[in-house]
Each structure stands twice: as structure tokens, then as C-alpha cells.
Amino acid sequence: MHRLRTTVSRLRPLTAAQTAQSRPQHRLIVTRGSLRTFQPGRHLNTSVASEPFLNGTSSNYVEEMYYAWLENPKNVHKSWDIFFRNANAGAPPGSAYQSPPPLGGTIQGLGGVQAQVGAQPNIEKLVADHLAVQSLIRAYQVRGHHIAKLDPLDISCVDFDDTPCAVGFQNVEFSHYKDRLSDLTAGGLYGLVESDLDKVFRLPTTTFIGGNESALPLREIIRRLETAYCQHIGVEFMFINDMEQCQWIRQKFETPGTMQFSLEEKRTLLARMIRSTRFEEFLQRKWSSEKRFGLEGCESLIPALKTIIDKSSQSGVESVIMGMPHRGRLNVLANVIRKELEQIFCQFDSKLEAADEGSGDVKYHLGMYHKRMNRVSDRQITLSLMANPSHLEAVDPVVQGKTKAEQFYCGDTEGKRVMSILLHGDAAFAGQGIVYETFHLSDLPSYTTHGTIHVVVNNQIGFTTDPRMARSSPYPTDVARVVNAPIFHVNADDPEAVMFVCNVAAEWRNTFHKDVVVDLVCYRRNGHNEMDEPMFTQPLMYKQIKKQKGGLKKYAEKLITEGVVGVQEYEEEVARYDKICEDAYTRSKDEKILHIKHWLDSPWPEFFTLDGQPRTMTCPSTGISEQELIHIGNIASSVPVEDFTIHGGLSRILKGRGNMVNQRVCDWALGEYMAFGSLLKEGIHVRLSGQDVERGTFSHRHHVLHDQNVDKRICIPMNYISSDQAPYTVCNSSLSEYGVLGFELGFAMASPNALVLWEAQFGDFHNTAQCIIDQFISSGQAKWVRQNGIVLLLPHGMEGMGPEHSSARPERFLQMCNDDPDVFPKLSEDFAVRQLYDCNWIVVNCSTPANYFHVLRRQILQPFRKPLIVFTPKSLLRHPEAKSSFVEMLPGTHFKRVIPDDGPAASSPEKVKRVVFCTGKIYYELTRERKNRGMDDTVAIVRIEQLSPFPFDLVKSESDLYPNADLVWCQEEHKNQGYYDYVKPRIRTTINRGRPVWYAGREPAAAPATGNKQTHLNELQRLLDTAFDLEAFAGKV
Ligand SMILES: Cc1ncc(C[n+]2csc(CCOP(=O)(O)OP(=O)(O)O)c2C)c(N)n1
Ligand SMILES: [Mg+2]
């Protein structure tokens, strides 16, 4: 707020009148061959009496014409142009208007009036004043929020600015108008004087303050504008480009008497304030030294959310998905979602035993899912609050993704049944870039949730940092302007104003299906948490806060004064809620065990058994019939619609695919097609999202065909596989990793029966989404007992393309795997599946299209969900040897965790001198080198395709097979990167540390790859030399 006031003068947008004034004062005009100067101004020199068409009803129209003419004379018809020029040039009454010239006659133009003078002061002032009033109205609409009384503390300008605090505008003294309006307009009252206050002015069509009246005295115009724009609500909307939307907002806020509530509504509001306030007070009484990030100072958040939910439910919304940070979270769980109070209270008991595996999480991060009756609408509504990490705003795109998925699965194409609400802190909303990334998803066809309601708890502080140090924008909400979202600032100490804007916000979403922001300007009664001392850093602010009467008390007093409730009734309501809390507290003592499962935000009831277990511990074959392979292959190599012209180059690609189908082989793209196509056929929705995924960064995929002759005509052959297939979504995303990966993770959360994939343009770009990977994907299940089957496709490989674009950083993913490197696991029949069940995520680097096909299908056919990280190839996409026969994909076949050597080495294993373990594309370089060196029978090459969970069993059988060989791990990545640090201790554990595991690969380095092609090739040759030099490690220990 403080910052605002200092920046108001700098930020003032130009009104139309100012624009006109700010034009060059003298413009050269050519008239009849002579040069003369033209003075623009808003003095129209003519009168109604002398120009009969200027009567009462037309003057408004004339004004508008004049206004437009001032902007640009070409905006109006020539006849008006001449009229205004004449009037401006001082044509006497009656002569400014020129009749059209007679045919063949000479034009009576400006020359005739050039010498005419004699202004008509009345008319001049009349027009000028009307324009001034119009500008004044606009000034209120544009900048009224600057002087609205939004800050309940009213200290900000005292603290940081010498401007006197704006006070409520009730006074009718002219001097007050002037002072006040000088804050709004550049020139005070635009030339209006005190005597004009009682003159009646016609209202333009861009205001609704008149109600049923079309003209009002200036004094009343100002009073109504003050009521609409300068009380406890500040409306920011005039930047919206859409006229209809602007008019809608004007109507909502300007219509006289718009903010009126029934007695019933006021009493409900009071009851909600009581719950919100007394809940925090109860926690404070019982656990005074526990962190809870209380809501004190913004208690009206609870009625705000409930209003939004009531209103949305009334208009048909059945499910609301919410994301929110720490502040007031327990209160929202208790009083909005209606989590049982004893479940919340028992969380404060440190002796509670954890019932679930995994780390669990602190109470103010857990999520919740609850279906209940909405009493206002009398309809069922499902409310869910998503679990989230401490990382502020990270949950935003996840909420959006889940919302989109729920909309998708229930066929809600316009967002009428499912919606999201996002809550934010002021500092985080302005500071975190993910907010911006999430806003930019809001209107994209494959990502829109058809309008999100954002609610900001703007307590004017972030931990210990003042807003002036935390952001460069006047408001914390300015980021929302990029998507033309209206922003409703409201003084959170006025619950009725809060309720009003929340109603409008819900109606806005329901009408336009676009984002909207409610900015609750409030304060934080305690420190950042209840243990923090705020006086260290914000002494003046906190002196004021200590004096501040609580919001509930203020509102209760107001309603008691108004006679809406009696004192006794109020006190009884308070006592009633206190008793509810006390009773729940007593019950909470019976809880001995903490079940994180009770805090699940996205249950999948049909997928698991009743107690949340997988239904089996087996995974069927992931192969499909030859007939099906051929069918999908044919779709992949054709254009399934008539009269569709594709690019010649693409025809060749499709033809190539057709040839592969005839030969019963797949390349990488076709293998992927087979996986997606077969799952779709089985009713599994597949969604592939990421930058340029439709074509594929490497131009290999082509899932969307473009007609070369018809703009925007496209065809997605994958949707032509069978009539009863699930839909396929493939969507190029915005250029965001954090936002889009978060979104897809949320999408994958909604249902276990979908394969949701996010592909990075190049694998290294995933690090801008690191927070989603660390906080949600790697550890989400451990913290929140919630499974997720998202797939990350990360193009990876050293192709001499330089330090960027080469490494998807496998080392980082592997470092976060939870399998123990030092313990050889107990083997059992179902080891392979159980190992998957126990891991936090699966990391693979497939070397064949068939294995890629299987691992994608396994994601769905396995009886639980785990995130899958796939390092995908680049050069292998077109490598002639990187092809798989249909035979490897038929029924009975599976994903191969390890691909053993199947050449001469494996036929006579005792002769083998070395086993080279590797993963990914280096395999093809190794086999070529081995062949060139004639070492096919002395060196075995074994591919570890599933890196994590580590295939201890298979690696053991491979190393046992070659008793006379030394063991080498070969990778193309640098030694401190790639897989070495992960794989080495695990191979050592497998062989009981009986043999060393040698390293053949690049030296340690800071950057992932060289920028020099020749150096790249030299390095590659060196590592291959080491891999095949049987003496390389002789004598080393
Ligand atoms: C990404 C991130 N950075 C830093 C923090 C540490 N942190 C926790 S709360 C907080 C202040 C948040 O201020 P604001 O968004 O205004 O919310 P408030 O606490 O005032 O409600 C900070 C910096 C965090 N949780 N997440
Ligand atoms: Mg804050």
C-alpha cells in the first residue's frame, strides 16, 4: 500500500482528455494551399440556439464525436471534421455548420471562418464540462483503487511515505473534493469549479452509477463514484481489453445499492467469522508453543472461500480443487473442507505413532478430500485441498493439472462442473516465477481450467521482509494483469466487502470462465509463525497491530449496533463453537495412531483394495498380438482422412513406416506408437505434453499432421485406431518446464487409468522444473502416501552438441533413488514387481524400441503407479541397428531389465576376458568397436536397461556367467556424472565385493560435455580404447 501511494503519480495512465492535451500544442495544417497553425483544445465554440442539431438529446452524441475528433480528425465523418474545425477556429454561432456544397459549386471551407472570432463561453464550457465529467468518471474507474481505504492498519503511508492517509470520503466540502481528486487526476477536477457541483450532467454509457437515471448532479456523481471505487474495495480492471467484460465489472460495482445483504446473509457471515476466529484462539490456548501459521489478521479468508464455494455450487460446480500455502491452512481444513477437528487436533500430539510407510509430512502440508452437502445450494460438492511442499506456489500448476483432468474425465469441456481455487501469500505471489508460468497456462486449449479464482492473503509482509523490499510492482497481484484477470482488492477487516467481491469473483468465473484475483488486504497479528518476534523487524507496524481491534469483534459490534444480532445471541454462538472444539479435543486424545492415508487428496478407490493395497503383485505380459501391431503400424503410416494433403517429406516418412510394418520391425517412433496405440485401444487415456511434442523435437514423431493447403486443419491418426478407443491428447506446451511438468503431474494424479507423459525438449531443461521433481515426483508418495504414474521423457546422449543439450543428468535422478546400494535384496518369485512397488521411482535407459514399448505399457499394466524416468535417445531415433522386430513385442514378451550379450561371448562364457556393463546408446558404439577389433568372443557387453530399482538378480547371473572376466562399467558421460556412482556400489554388492568394477568413460568434469566436436570424438575413442584394452587395469587395485 505504502509503495502505491508513492508511485501513484508516476503510474497515472493518460485519460483520453489528457491524451488530447498532451498532443503537440501546434500542428501544421495545410488549408487551401496555405499554411496555418491549428490549436487543439476541448473548447467547442458554438451554441444550441444557433446550431439547432445541438439539442439536449444529441449533445451527448456530439460530445462523443468531438472526443473522437480530438483523438484524430479522421475518426469522424468529414462533415463533423469541418464543423469542429470551424467551431474551433472561432466561427460565429450558426456558421460553424456548413451545408454540403451544391453540385459543381466551390467548397465553402475553413478559409471562410479563418478570420471569425468571438467564442461563446456557455457552450464552450458546457462541452468542456461534459468532457471533464466523463474524464472524471473514467479516472475513478481507472485509479479509484489508489485511494480506496484498503489497508486495515492504515499505517503504510505513515511508515513509508509523507502523503497523508486517504480518509473515507463523506465530506461534501469542495476543498475535500479537490484534494481528493488531485490524487486521481492530473489536473484536479479537469477545470470544473465549485459552482458546477450542483449542475446536472448527462452520464456516458460507460458508467452504471446512474441506475435508472441518465443524468445526475456532479456532487452525486462524485459521491456514487466514491461509494463504488473508493471505500473498502479497490477494483483494478480497466486494463482488460474486452469491452463487454469491462462493462460487466462496472455494472457489478457501480450499480447503486449493489452491496446489500439480507439479515440471514449477515448472520451466516458472522457465524463464519466466529468459527474462523475462535478456531485459531482455541489452538493458541491449547498449544501456545506450536507452529500453526495462524490466520489472525485475515479471519475473513474463511467466509471468503465459503462464499466462493457457495456461489459456484449454486451455479453448478460439483468439485472444487484447492491449493494453498501454510497461512491459515489448518483453519481452511477445519472450517472450509470440514476435516474432523479431532483429526487436526491429534496432529499436535507428538507421541502419535505413524501408521504408514514413508516419511509423512507436517500437519500444515497435508491434503484432504471430502464430499459433502453444500447448505446454501443444497447440492453435493467435493472439496479437495492438495498436499504440498513448503516450496511456495509450487502446487499451483499441480492443482491446475488435476482440475483439468477431472474436467476431462467428466466431459466438462467448459469448466462448469469442476473448478480450482488457488490461495497465495503476498510475497510469494509476487516473487515466485511459477505463478507467472501458471497464469500462462490459463487460456491454452489443452491446459485451461476455464478460470481459476485466486485469493491472496495480503498481510503486507513476507516473513520479515517489507513489500518495498520484496517486489517492484505496486501491488502483489500485478502478475495477474498479463492474462487480463480483474483484480479485486478488498480491506479484509470488512467481511461484507469481502463477501461481496467473492460473490462477484465467482460470478465472473461462471460468466467468462477466466481467471480472477481477490486480494485480501490484511495484516498478520503474530510473527511469521507463533514463535516469531515481529517487533525485531517491523516495530511500527506491530505497534499498530497491537492496537488493532480484531475483525470478528468489529463485525459483531457492527451487527449488534444494526440490530442484526443481540449480544446474548452472539455470545451463545461463540460458546457453541468453543464447545465443538473442546469436545473434539477430548475425542482427539483417543487417537493413538496417525494415518496419513486419512489425509489423501486424490484417492483411487477402485484401483486398490479396500485397505489401499495393490490387487496383485504380478505384472502380465506387456506384449500385443501381431495383428494389433500391424493395425497400429498401418495407422501410423497413413493419413486416415480424405482430401488431406501432407508435406512431401512427411509422405516419405510415413512410407518408411509402412515398409517397416511390412518387414515386421519398429524404429523408436513406431515403438512408441505401438505402446500408445495399444493402450488407447484398451481404454487407457494417453496424454503427451511438452514443448514441440506433436512433431517431436527431432522430427521423428509426427503425431499431428497438418494439411498443406488448409490453415489449421490437422489430423491426429492416433485417434483413428478404433471406434471405442480412449482419446489421445498430444499437445505442444507453453515454453515452461516447471509449470507444465507440475501440470502433468497433477493430471496424472486424477486417475490411475491414464498414461501421462511429459517430454523435455532436451533432458537438461528438466532442471528448471527441479522443484516438481524433488518435492513431488521423487518424494510425493513417501510424504503423502499418494501414488503417481507420470512418465518423464528426457532426451539424453553425448552427440557432440556441446555442454547443453547433452545430458539429462541421470546422476541426479539416480542419487534420489531409495534402493540400498549395500544390501543384496532377498530374491523371490515376484522380486521384479515387488522391487518396483518398493521404489520411489523407476529410472530406465532403453536401447531398443521394443524395450521402450514394453516399459511404457508396463506403467499401466503393473498393479500400482510409480513415476517413470526415461532417458530417451537422439541419434538412436534413426540408427539402422536401433530397430526391434515385432517378435520382441508379441504376447508373452516383457520389458527386459537387463539385455544380456547374445553373441559368441555368451556361447562360450568361460573364454570371455571382460564383461562390459553399460546402458543406453553407448552400447551401439561399443558393439561396433568390438567388431572392428575382432573381440566378439572375448568381451561380453551387457546392457542394464532398468537402472533403478537396480536389477541385482539379473546382474548377478550375468557376472556369474563369466567367471574369468574382469568387470567394467562403461559410460559416455563424465565420471562424476552419468550412472557410475550409482551402479558401481550396486554391482559390487551383487558380486559380494569379490571383484573390482573398473571404469571406462570420460574423466570427471564440471560441464556435461565439450563444445568442440573433435574433442568429443577424441574422448569417445579414448573411452572405447579403455573399454577394449584388456591390459588397461592390469596391476591396478
Ligand atoms: C520457494 C520458497 N522460498 C522460501 C520459503 C521460505 N518462506 C516460508 S514462508 C515465507 C514468507 C511468505 O510470505 P507470504 O507469501 O507473504 O506469506 P505469509 O507468510 O505472509 O502468509 C518464506 C520466505 C518457502 N517456503 N518457499
Ligand atoms: Mg505475506
PDB file of N, CA, C and O and ligand atoms in Angstrom, residues 426-427 457 459 461-462, ligand 2:
ATOM      1  N   ASP A 426       1.147 -12.777  -0.156  1.00  0.00           N
ATOM      2  CA  ASP A 426       1.501 -11.618  -0.985  1.00  0.00           C
ATOM      3  C   ASP A 426       2.935 -11.694  -1.495  1.00  0.00           C
ATOM      4  O   ASP A 426       3.214 -11.443  -2.670  1.00  0.00           O
ATOM      5  N   ALA A 427       3.853 -12.082  -0.615  1.00  0.00           N
ATOM      6  CA  ALA A 427       5.256 -12.107  -1.041  1.00  0.00           C
ATOM      7  C   ALA A 427       5.487 -13.191  -2.081  1.00  0.00           C
ATOM      8  O   ALA A 427       6.166 -12.977  -3.092  1.00  0.00           O
ATOM      9  N   VAL A 457      -3.784 -13.792   0.451  1.00  0.00           N
ATOM     10  CA  VAL A 457      -3.777 -13.332   1.839  1.00  0.00           C
ATOM     11  C   VAL A 457      -2.652 -12.297   1.906  1.00  0.00           C
ATOM     12  O   VAL A 457      -1.486 -12.614   2.115  1.00  0.00           O
ATOM     13  N   ASN A 459      -1.010  -9.954   3.718  1.00  0.00           N
ATOM     14  CA  ASN A 459      -0.794  -9.393   5.054  1.00  0.00           C
ATOM     15  C   ASN A 459       0.337  -8.362   5.054  1.00  0.00           C
ATOM     16  O   ASN A 459       0.844  -7.984   6.102  1.00  0.00           O
ATOM     17  N   ILE A 461       3.389  -8.437   4.340  1.00  0.00           N
ATOM     18  CA  ILE A 461       4.707  -8.833   4.834  1.00  0.00           C
ATOM     19  C   ILE A 461       4.994 -10.252   4.359  1.00  0.00           C
ATOM     20  O   ILE A 461       4.074 -11.044   4.157  1.00  0.00           O
ATOM     21  N   GLY A 462       6.259 -10.558   4.148  1.00  0.00           N
ATOM     22  CA  GLY A 462       6.679 -11.921   3.840  1.00  0.00           C
ATOM     23  C   GLY A 462       7.764 -12.290   4.829  1.00  0.00           C
ATOM     24  O   GLY A 462       8.884 -11.785   4.729  1.00  0.00           O
TER      25      GLY A 462
HETATM   26 MG    MG B   2       2.542 -12.142   3.496  1.00  0.00          MG
END
